Amino acid sequence: MKPSIPRGTRDFGPAEMQKRQYIFNIIKTNFQLFGYAPIETPTMENITTLTGKYGEEGDQLIFKVLNSRIHESKDDKKELLKKEFITSLEKSYNSELLTEKALRYDLTVPFARYVVMNHHALTYPFKRYQIQPVWRADKPQKGRYREFYQCDADVIGSDSLVNELELIAMMDKSFAELKILVIVKFNNRKILSGIAEILNASDKIIDITVAIDKLDKIGKDGVIKELQSKEISAEAITKLEPLIDLSGTNDAKVSVLKTFLASSEIGKKGIEEIEFLLTNLSSINIKHINVELDITLARGLNYYTGTIFEAKADSGTFTPSILGGGRYDDLTGIFGLKGLSGVGISFGVDRIYDVMEELNLFPESVNKVSTTKILLVNFGEAELMYCVSLAAKLRAAGINAEVYPDVVKKVSKQFEYADKKQIPYVGVVGSNEMTNKTIMLKTMATGEQQELSVENLVNALK
Amino acid sequence: MKPSIPRGTRDFGPAEMQKRQYIFNIIKTNFQLFGYAPIETPTMENITTLTGKYGEEGDQLIFKVLNSRIHESKDDKKELLKKEFITSLEKSYNSELLTEKALRYDLTVPFARYVVMNHHALTYPFKRYQIQPVWRADKPQKGRYREFYQCDADVIGSDSLVNELELIAMMDKSFAELKILVIVKFNNRKILSGIAEILNASDKIIDITVAIDKLDKIGKDGVIKELQSKEISAEAITKLEPLIDLSGTNDAKVSVLKTFLASSEIGKKGIEEIEFLLTNLSSINIKHINVELDITLARGLNYYTGTIFEAKADSGTFTPSILGGGRYDDLTGIFGLKGLSGVGISFGVDRIYDVMEELNLFPESVNKVSTTKILLVNFGEAELMYCVSLAAKLRAAGINAEVYPDVVKKVSKQFEYADKKQIPYVGVVGSNEMTNKTIMLKTMATGEQQELSVENLVNALK
């Protein structure tokens, strides 16, 4: 039977791994430059930790783990199980009799759980990063996997908007190093609440943002028609007009919003927060990303309470969301610890990879299947052991070296190995070289050869 | 409700993560120095990929994942499920109706599956490393977790014993850098087969090795009693005597084994392989580990066919197995691809961590909760933005820098933050420093202070 892997999951071979590690390294280095410290949480969480945190749809996408038979089920549990199973099936798969554990669905809820469990040992503001896979039983499609990595950085225990500002600086530096042109859209939940308040339509805010967001595609008349179809009143639609027309620079937008939200306290608070970020962007010397206020950005309305972030690639045809984030005023409240405000962002490495692959953004140095610098090629048993000894010296000097481990009659097979693995240098050892205590170094790209002492070989490759 | 995590799993906070990353980095660097290339496989495998590969006990320790309700169960599946469930429960939890996926139990079987699925794209000998967690529903205890990392390096598609030799070199270099005194025991499956052949007791080989292994504890008479209790014949026990007495150098042991196994073809082949390794150890210039032939080492007899490795710490009171490995003559045969021999080792990072912690082997540089080099302390709003701008310059120079994000009346609170996070430097910015475009740099360990220009600050911290 031909083996396979579950739908929506992937193997990563050496070529993909080099490129993935390149992305992880850039993100991780930047997390540390900005003072975030790493944590990791278990792959399995108690189901009760996860359910009810991601909305109804989210709950259904959580992968549940079956209780293990031998160490968890008490003797009578199995009996009980048989009797109660039909009833429990009616309710849900998620019976505690069957499953008490589930796979991590994101990194934010486990982080909140971690903070609550370690509250007294932590120093606040607590800045953590976390780079781990998550699992969702979503329908697989391009850019959507059932197992994918999240790279999260969050600060918890500080209300200061300086955290948001520095997160923008971190996005700028990270995407600059990845060489992805990026547009970072931001918004503020309080603006959206203000708009809803002004229009007296707090239950329609999603409908409103979705409709306005379609302006480019369907034109102003189309937007108005859509608003009408969502039963937004004529009066509200007239009021909304300045927001439908909203365009120009961030400052121009803020100016319109100030007028629009003049009578909403929460709206004005939102404006204030946005102005703080815009005013102080100069302090962080943004070089690479475009930062754009977008009042139609309405992700995570269930939990975000202030700033909302989303980043997308600004070139190419495949432009999924590659980063999301925002501020939660009560991140740990779900586990009973009130009053800790948090703000953070999450890089979606798997989509960043797909975008970089499409735009050919990986540098030459990582675009290969091997990190080996030199392959030592032998002509026979004695030469092979000479190679083994030589390789030890090269590695002691920090040079990635391989010995072709078999004695094969066709030496060309060993060269073919180096070629296929894109190893840039081959060291050939024959009886001459053994006598002279040297090696013949061949540069694969040029075919150039030179006989070198071991010391000179080390220096040449270092 | 107070949140918790599943039994046998762990959170890793910043202090533990620094130390774990230190171990991972050393192992990963060495894998690459020896020419191993990274791969990763999915956390979930199809159940059929895993079952039957780890023996009966192993099968029961596999964590199974429940099918997700919405995207996998066909409409009628649930109905079917109800009817068939009682029957299927009788057989096993592992009903395909309920679960088609399971969590990775080790890295070897997924590797074999990967090789078979990618056979035609791979260059042989294929050397891969893989660093990922695995899950086992084992009873948790000291040194045994339900989620733990394996760090595997395997070569597949080469029979050469040079691979074994280089694996020994890699163990030596890795454990030397980790500074763990280690004894690497090795044996050969063919020796064990030879002994069984000579004694005509092939079903008793485990009983025999277990008994001989107790020599130090129970003495020769004890060993003989145990052998008798396992129904080893008197004749076989007499024959065994030279092996019970086996001691001294590796060469001395080989010499006894040569006589003992003189009439066993497979035994003699085993001797030959062991002699190759012992003779050529000099080529790889082992500096740190003790390599010891131990004929009682009998791990993995179900699958190993040649060399067997196991490493344990050689000091301290907690000396679990921290590395295992060996040669499989037919690694991919389980998935229908015959004739590929593989050999590899697996570092157990979680136990290495526990051993290093007990022996206090982590260097000062990683024994801390933060990698931040400097905290910028502010006296108010204006100074805070100056700090933000300064931090950007420090980070551009590669210096890990944090800005205390809030304006707090008590500046001592900011110093306390630096102190608790073990941040070695604090940069203080007041109105003087802002006017002078300088910063007051305080070295936390000594209390020493100096006013520096931004340029000098960067140079001082680099």
XYZ file of N, CA and C in Angstrom, chain B residues 208-411:
612
model
N 18.975 -13.590 28.320
C 20.417 -13.760 28.549
C 21.104 -12.411 28.756
N 20.818 -11.427 27.876
C 21.495 -10.126 28.027
C 21.058 -9.429 29.310
N 19.779 -9.539 29.633
C 19.299 -8.901 30.866
C 20.002 -9.504 32.081
N 20.151 -10.799 32.077
C 20.803 -11.472 33.218
C 22.277 -11.066 33.326
N 22.988 -11.126 32.201
C 24.427 -10.786 32.246
C 24.623 -9.334 32.672
N 23.701 -8.462 32.261
C 23.792 -7.041 32.576
C 23.757 -6.792 34.083
N 23.243 -7.787 34.842
C 23.108 -7.582 36.292
C 24.346 -8.001 37.083
N 25.402 -8.390 36.348
C 26.607 -8.909 37.008
C 27.089 -8.012 38.155
N 27.188 -6.709 37.886
C 27.688 -5.780 38.910
C 26.818 -5.793 40.161
N 25.515 -5.950 39.943
C 24.585 -5.861 41.078
C 24.469 -7.165 41.844
N 24.373 -8.284 41.122
C 24.015 -9.541 41.804
C 25.139 -10.585 41.778
N 26.256 -10.247 41.154
C 27.390 -11.176 41.144
C 27.170 -12.338 40.193
N 28.246 -13.079 39.956
C 28.187 -14.159 38.968
C 27.180 -15.240 39.362
N 27.156 -15.590 40.660
C 26.200 -16.609 41.100
C 24.765 -16.160 40.854
N 24.522 -14.879 41.105
C 23.188 -14.325 40.869
C 22.796 -14.427 39.409
N 23.758 -14.101 38.533
C 23.481 -14.164 37.098
C 23.125 -15.598 36.712
N 23.914 -16.533 37.209
C 23.673 -17.945 36.862
C 22.302 -18.397 37.361
N 21.959 -17.965 38.593
C 20.630 -18.301 39.119
C 19.527 -17.757 38.228
N 19.721 -16.493 37.817
C 18.693 -15.882 36.959
C 18.581 -16.624 35.622
N 19.725 -17.016 35.078
C 19.698 -17.756 33.806
C 18.945 -19.078 33.984
N 19.212 -19.728 35.120
C 18.515 -20.995 35.393
C 17.008 -20.772 35.487
N 16.640 -19.678 36.175
C 15.210 -19.401 36.351
C 14.533 -19.118 35.010
N 15.307 -18.697 34.018
C 14.744 -18.451 32.685
C 14.825 -19.694 31.808
N 15.123 -20.815 32.447
C 15.178 -22.101 31.747
C 16.212 -22.177 30.646
N 17.357 -21.519 30.912
C 18.514 -21.719 30.036
C 19.179 -23.015 30.505
N 19.520 -23.859 29.562
C 20.039 -25.176 29.943
C 21.396 -25.055 30.634
N 21.715 -26.043 31.454
C 23.002 -26.059 32.166
C 24.152 -26.008 31.177
N 23.994 -26.710 30.088
C 25.046 -26.744 29.070
C 25.287 -25.340 28.495
N 24.175 -24.643 28.189
C 24.298 -23.299 27.637
C 24.937 -22.360 28.651
N 24.560 -22.513 29.917
C 25.127 -21.636 30.950
C 26.630 -21.849 31.067
N 27.066 -23.074 31.008
C 28.501 -23.347 31.037
C 29.197 -22.692 29.847
N 28.579 -22.865 28.690
C 29.150 -22.238 27.486
C 29.242 -20.722 27.636
N 28.230 -20.166 28.311
C 28.123 -18.701 28.424
C 29.179 -18.078 29.322
N 29.798 -18.897 30.153
C 30.662 -18.368 31.202
C 31.658 -17.286 30.726
N 32.342 -17.505 29.604
C 33.284 -16.453 29.168
C 32.596 -15.112 28.920
N 31.331 -15.153 28.538
C 30.623 -13.892 28.283
C 30.171 -13.241 29.581
N 29.823 -14.074 30.558
C 29.479 -13.499 31.875
C 30.713 -12.818 32.459
N 31.875 -13.417 32.241
C 33.128 -12.877 32.774
C 33.695 -11.745 31.913
N 33.058 -11.460 30.784
C 33.623 -10.527 29.802
C 33.928 -9.172 30.450
N 35.185 -8.732 30.311
C 35.534 -7.438 30.912
C 36.813 -6.922 30.261
N 37.304 -5.814 30.766
C 38.548 -5.264 30.236
C 38.299 -4.334 29.075
N 39.359 -4.148 28.256
C 39.270 -3.215 27.134
C 38.355 -3.774 26.055
N 37.986 -2.883 25.122
C 37.202 -3.333 23.975
C 37.934 -4.454 23.236
N 39.262 -4.299 23.064
C 40.044 -5.309 22.338
C 40.027 -6.655 23.064
N 40.147 -6.590 24.373
C 40.101 -7.831 25.156
C 38.759 -8.535 24.968
N 37.694 -7.756 24.977
C 36.360 -8.350 24.793
C 36.235 -8.989 23.406
N 36.738 -8.253 22.391
C 36.647 -8.777 21.027
C 37.369 -10.115 20.939
N 38.500 -10.178 21.591
C 39.300 -11.391 21.546
C 38.518 -12.586 22.113
N 37.835 -12.384 23.240
C 37.004 -13.457 23.814
C 35.855 -13.824 22.875
N 35.219 -12.779 22.322
C 34.077 -13.024 21.428
C 34.486 -13.810 20.197
N 35.700 -13.536 19.698
C 36.178 -14.245 18.505
C 36.209 -15.747 18.740
N 36.710 -16.110 19.887
C 36.748 -17.528 20.230
C 35.335 -18.075 20.388
N 34.525 -17.329 21.157
C 33.170 -17.791 21.453
C 32.355 -18.000 20.182
N 32.514 -17.054 19.231
C 31.659 -17.067 18.043
C 32.298 -17.738 16.832
N 33.434 -18.435 17.069
C 34.217 -18.967 15.945
C 33.392 -19.809 14.970
N 32.359 -20.477 15.471
C 31.606 -21.351 14.570
C 30.308 -20.726 14.052
N 30.080 -19.444 14.327
C 28.855 -18.791 13.837
C 29.190 -17.779 12.748
N 28.627 -18.009 11.565
C 28.909 -17.092 10.454
C 28.435 -15.679 10.779
N 27.192 -15.594 11.265
C 26.646 -14.255 11.539
C 27.405 -13.597 12.681
N 27.785 -14.401 13.654
C 28.575 -13.869 14.769
C 29.897 -13.298 14.282
N 30.545 -14.026 13.367
C 31.839 -13.555 12.854
C 31.675 -12.257 12.058
N 30.556 -12.147 11.355
C 30.282 -10.911 10.620
C 30.143 -9.737 11.607
N 29.468 -10.006 12.706
C 29.324 -8.985 13.747
C 30.680 -8.545 14.295
N 31.549 -9.530 14.567
C 32.901 -9.233 15.054
C 33.642 -8.340 14.062
N 33.518 -8.698 12.797
C 34.184 -7.934 11.743
C 33.735 -6.469 11.763
N 32.434 -6.261 11.901
C 31.901 -4.892 11.916
C 32.398 -4.124 13.135
N 32.392 -4.804 14.275
C 32.877 -4.158 15.502
C 34.352 -3.821 15.374
N 35.134 -4.748 14.815
C 36.569 -4.486 14.659
C 36.828 -3.312 13.715
N 36.023 -3.203 12.669
C 36.190 -2.062 11.759
C 36.062 -0.746 12.536
N 35.013 -0.671 13.361
C 34.794 0.572 14.121
C 35.941 0.825 15.093
N 36.333 -0.215 15.832
C 37.385 -0.029 16.838
C 38.710 0.351 16.184
N 39.034 -0.307 15.085
C 40.301 -0.027 14.387
C 40.343 1.408 13.892
N 39.226 1.899 13.401
C 39.231 3.199 12.745
C 38.835 4.368 13.639
N 38.575 4.086 14.906
C 38.255 5.183 15.821
C 39.368 6.230 15.821
N 40.600 5.773 15.597
C 41.738 6.711 15.606
C 41.616 7.761 14.499
N 41.020 7.377 13.348
C 40.873 8.328 12.239
C 39.991 9.512 12.609
N 39.048 9.295 13.524
C 38.125 10.382 13.830
C 38.520 11.105 15.111
N 39.591 10.663 15.739
C 40.188 11.435 16.829
C 39.190 11.781 17.938
N 38.585 10.720 18.492
C 37.631 10.885 19.596
C 38.316 11.542 20.793
N 37.685 12.596 21.307
C 38.333 13.345 22.388
C 37.567 13.295 23.699
N 36.262 13.070 23.618
C 35.457 13.364 24.792
C 34.707 12.160 25.344
N 34.088 11.407 24.470
C 33.246 10.307 24.933
C 34.072 9.036 25.176
N 33.532 8.178 26.023
C 34.065 6.826 26.145
C 33.226 5.897 25.289
N 33.869 5.170 24.400
C 33.154 4.239 23.545
C 33.411 2.833 24.064
N 32.355 2.130 24.425
C 32.540 0.844 25.095
C 31.656 -0.235 24.476
N 32.280 -1.306 24.075
C 31.530 -2.462 23.580
C 30.783 -3.096 24.745
N 29.484 -3.277 24.590
C 28.678 -3.856 25.663
C 27.708 -4.863 25.053
N 28.023 -6.156 25.239
C 27.185 -7.169 24.576
C 25.827 -7.329 25.237
N 25.600 -6.641 26.377
C 24.268 -6.710 26.986
C 23.337 -5.634 26.437
N 23.879 -4.739 25.602
C 23.032 -3.712 24.993
C 22.145 -4.369 23.938
N 20.844 -4.390 24.198
C 19.946 -5.159 23.323
C 18.693 -4.361 23.007
N 18.835 -3.041 22.800
C 17.655 -2.229 22.486
C 17.264 -2.382 21.017
N 16.002 -2.289 20.763
C 15.522 -2.262 19.381
C 15.766 -3.528 18.596
N 15.738 -4.665 19.277
C 16.012 -5.922 18.570
C 14.979 -6.216 17.485
N 13.807 -5.596 17.600
C 12.782 -5.813 16.566
C 13.189 -5.251 15.215
N 14.022 -4.197 15.240
C 14.300 -3.559 13.953
C 15.788 -3.421 13.646
N 16.638 -3.238 14.652
C 18.061 -3.087 14.335
C 18.634 -4.403 13.821
N 19.529 -4.289 12.835
C 20.102 -5.494 12.228
C 21.624 -5.511 12.306
N 22.224 -4.370 12.635
C 23.682 -4.309 12.745
C 24.078 -3.591 14.020
N 24.818 -2.493 13.868
C 25.266 -1.726 15.025
C 24.089 -1.231 15.868
N 24.283 -1.245 17.180
C 23.318 -0.664 18.122
C 24.069 0.335 18.999
N 23.511 1.534 19.185
C 24.139 2.562 20.022
C 23.240 2.936 21.186
N 23.853 3.278 22.294
C 23.124 3.942 23.376
C 24.106 4.778 24.182
N 23.686 5.990 24.527
C 24.566 6.848 25.326
C 23.885 7.230 26.629
N 24.684 7.255 27.676
C 24.211 7.716 28.983
C 25.246 8.657 29.581
N 24.764 9.580 30.407
C 25.700 10.455 31.111
C 26.569 9.600 32.029
N 27.837 10.006 32.166
C 28.800 9.211 32.927
C 29.111 9.861 34.271
N 28.263 10.816 34.686
C 28.437 11.393 36.025
C 27.066 11.800 36.532
N 26.982 12.101 37.818
C 25.691 12.473 38.391
C 24.900 11.243 38.787
N 23.745 11.468 39.411
C 22.941 10.351 39.898
C 21.813 10.023 38.934
N 21.468 11.005 38.058
C 20.375 10.798 37.110
C 20.992 10.487 35.753
N 21.014 9.200 35.384
C 21.704 8.818 34.152
C 20.799 8.026 33.218
N 19.735 8.680 32.731
C 18.866 7.987 31.786
C 19.572 7.876 30.435
N 19.014 7.073 29.562
C 19.505 7.020 28.194
C 19.241 8.364 27.525
N 20.275 8.990 26.961
C 20.076 10.304 26.329
C 20.288 10.255 24.818
N 20.602 9.077 24.318
C 20.755 8.902 22.874
C 20.606 7.425 22.557
N 19.963 7.140 21.454
C 19.880 5.762 21.001
C 19.994 5.727 19.497
N 20.303 4.558 18.984
C 20.381 4.479 17.523
C 20.846 3.127 17.054
N 20.985 3.001 15.752
C 21.465 1.752 15.201
C 21.192 1.653 13.719
N 21.521 0.453 13.190
C 21.333 0.232 11.751
C 20.137 -0.676 11.491
N 19.327 -0.268 10.526
C 18.201 -1.056 10.034
C 18.571 -1.495 8.621
N 18.612 -2.760 8.348
C 18.961 -3.164 6.984
C 17.834 -2.918 5.997
N 16.628 -2.753 6.512
C 15.508 -2.616 5.591
C 14.515 -1.597 6.123
N 15.003 -0.365 6.239
C 14.237 0.686 6.919
C 12.916 0.985 6.231
N 12.919 1.004 4.902
C 11.706 1.402 4.178
C 10.875 0.200 3.723
N 11.334 -0.989 4.078
C 10.606 -2.198 3.691
C 9.174 -2.204 4.202
N 8.967 -1.610 5.387
C 7.613 -1.553 5.960
C 6.629 -0.836 5.044
N 7.154 0.017 4.131
C 6.270 0.697 3.176
C 6.507 0.216 1.745
N 7.101 -0.971 1.644
C 7.171 -1.599 0.329
C 8.384 -1.256 -0.517
N 9.312 -0.449 -0.001
C 10.512 -0.134 -0.770
C 11.681 -0.919 -0.173
N 12.090 -1.973 -0.875
C 13.063 -2.906 -0.321
C 14.501 -2.456 -0.595
N 15.408 -2.966 0.235
C 16.820 -2.879 -0.099
C 17.529 -1.586 0.252
N 16.902 -0.726 1.047
C 17.597 0.489 1.474
C 18.000 0.334 2.938
N 19.304 0.279 3.175
C 19.784 0.150 4.544
C 19.983 1.539 5.132
N 19.627 1.679 6.414
C 19.770 2.979 7.063
C 20.438 2.850 8.412
N 21.124 3.907 8.814
C 21.684 3.921 10.162
C 21.535 5.331 10.704
N 21.210 5.424 11.997
C 21.005 6.762 12.540
C 21.038 6.783 14.050
N 21.025 7.995 14.585
C 20.970 8.185 16.035
C 19.928 9.238 16.366
N 19.478 9.193 17.606
C 18.455 10.124 18.067
C 18.868 10.689 19.424
N 19.046 12.012 19.473
C 19.366 12.662 20.745
C 18.055 12.950 21.484
N 17.998 12.623 22.745
C 16.817 12.930 23.563
C 17.029 14.236 24.308
N 16.577 15.328 23.687
C 16.881 16.657 24.216
C 16.300 16.883 25.606
N 15.093 16.376 25.851
C 14.465 16.641 27.138
C 15.247 16.012 28.285
N 15.765 14.821 28.044
C 16.586 14.183 29.089
C 17.967 14.816 29.171
N 18.518 15.218 28.015
C 19.799 15.933 28.032
C 19.661 17.190 28.886
N 18.528 17.870 28.705
C 18.239 19.070 29.499
C 18.230 18.728 30.989
N 17.514 17.672 31.353
C 17.395 17.306 32.764
C 18.767 16.966 33.358
N 19.579 16.246 32.574
C 20.920 15.886 33.048
C 21.772 17.144 33.217
N 21.733 18.034 32.228
C 22.547 19.250 32.293
C 22.126 20.157 33.443
N 20.831 20.187 33.677
C 20.307 20.984 34.782
C 20.820 20.423 36.114
N 20.750 19.107 36.246
C 21.205 18.486 37.497
C 22.698 18.700 37.721
N 23.467 18.676 36.627
C 24.920 18.804 36.761
C 25.381 20.256 36.599
N 24.403 21.157 36.425
C 24.731 22.580 36.339
C 25.677 22.881 35.173
N 25.337 22.338 33.996
C 26.251 22.413 32.859
C 25.934 23.553 31.886
N 24.870 24.311 32.148
C 24.557 25.402 31.212
C 25.485 26.588 31.462
N 26.040 27.150 30.402
C 26.922 28.295 30.600
C 26.142 29.521 31.092
N 26.849 30.373 31.785
C 26.290 31.625 32.313
C 25.452 32.363 31.260
N 25.972 32.404 30.040
C 25.359 33.235 28.993
C 23.930 32.828 28.632
N 23.573 31.557 28.837
C 22.201 31.156 28.508
C 21.362 30.952 29.758
N 22.007 31.086 30.911
C 21.306 30.816 32.158
C 20.583 32.065 32.652
N 19.683 32.607 31.806
C 18.971 33.815 32.197
C 17.646 33.909 31.456
N 16.815 34.832 31.903
C 15.452 34.854 31.384
C 15.288 35.727 30.146
N 16.283 36.505 29.778
C 16.103 37.457 28.685
C 17.358 37.543 27.833
N 17.187 37.849 26.559
C 18.353 38.106 25.708
C 18.504 39.598 25.434
N 17.710 40.400 26.127
C 17.786 41.850 25.931
C 19.086 42.381 26.533
N 19.755 43.258 25.791
C 21.040 43.791 26.247
C 20.855 45.097 27.013
N 19.905 45.904 26.562
C 19.728 47.204 27.219
C 18.253 47.578 27.315
N 17.889 48.117 28.483
C 16.553 48.684 28.661
C 16.682 50.196 28.679
N 15.857 50.876 27.904
C 15.865 52.335 27.898
C 14.775 52.839 28.841
N 15.236 53.596 29.813
C 14.372 54.066 30.896
C 14.012 55.526 30.645
N 12.748 55.887 30.860
C 12.307 57.260 30.555
C 11.825 58.002 31.790
N 11.851 59.358 31.706
C 11.329 60.184 32.800
C 9.994 60.839 32.454
N 9.493 60.554 31.233
C 8.220 61.183 30.850
C 7.941 60.977 29.374
N 6.837 61.544 28.918
C 6.379 61.376 27.530
C 7.462 61.702 26.506
N 8.060 62.880 26.646
C 9.027 63.335 25.641
C 10.230 62.400 25.604
N 10.735 62.058 26.804
C 11.875 61.157 26.889
C 11.527 59.777 26.312
N 10.282 59.375 26.512
C 9.853 58.068 26.018
C 9.998 57.997 24.495
N 9.573 59.057 23.792
C 9.678 59.031 22.333
C 11.141 59.113 21.891
N 11.958 59.822 22.674
C 13.392 59.856 22.395
C 13.965 58.436 22.525
N 13.510 57.723 23.537
C 13.952 56.331 23.749
C 13.543 55.433 22.570
N 12.311 55.617 22.104
C 11.814 54.807 20.981
C 12.717 55.001 19.765
N 13.062 56.240 19.526
C 13.902 56.570 18.376
C 15.323 56.014 18.559
N 15.834 56.113 19.793
C 17.156 55.579 20.114
C 17.185 54.052 19.960
N 16.123 53.409 20.417
C 16.054 51.942 20.329
C 16.145 51.493 18.877
N 15.489 52.246 17.977
C 15.536 51.898 16.553
C 16.978 51.897 16.064
N 17.773 52.879 16.524
C 19.188 52.946 16.103
C 19.988 51.772 16.666
N 19.732 51.439 17.928
C 20.450 50.311 18.535
C 20.139 49.012 17.794
N 18.862 48.815 17.488
C 18.460 47.570 16.808
C 19.033 47.509 15.405
N 19.127 48.673 14.751
C 19.712 48.689 13.410
C 21.160 48.206 13.468
N 21.795 48.391 14.639
C 23.176 47.923 14.815
C 23.213 46.493 15.374
N 22.052 45.858 15.472
C 22.001 44.460 15.923
C 22.003 44.283 17.430
N 21.695 45.325 18.154
C 21.683 45.235 19.627
C 20.254 45.046 20.124
N 20.035 43.985 20.914
C 18.704 43.719 21.462
C 18.348 44.786 22.494
N 17.345 45.591 22.177
C 17.014 46.735 23.027
C 15.533 46.790 23.321
N 15.207 47.165 24.562
C 13.810 47.352 24.945
C 13.596 48.775 25.418
N 12.402 49.275 25.157
C 11.970 50.558 25.692
C 10.940 50.269 26.771
N 11.103 50.830 27.954
C 10.027 50.666 28.932
C 8.842 51.473 28.418
N 7.699 50.793 28.113
C 6.694 51.455 27.278
C 5.784 52.439 28.008
N 5.773 52.370 29.321
C 4.862 53.242 30.063
C 5.637 54.353 30.752
N 4.932 55.475 30.975
C 5.499 56.535 31.802
C 5.027 56.256 33.226
N 5.968 55.935 34.102
C 5.580 55.656 35.492
C 6.291 56.651 36.394
N 5.604 57.081 37.412
C 6.193 58.114 38.285
C 7.460 57.602 38.961
N 7.383 56.353 39.418
C 8.557 55.785 40.090
C 9.520 55.216 39.055
N 10.624 55.898 38.821
C 11.588 55.377 37.839
C 12.187 54.062 38.344
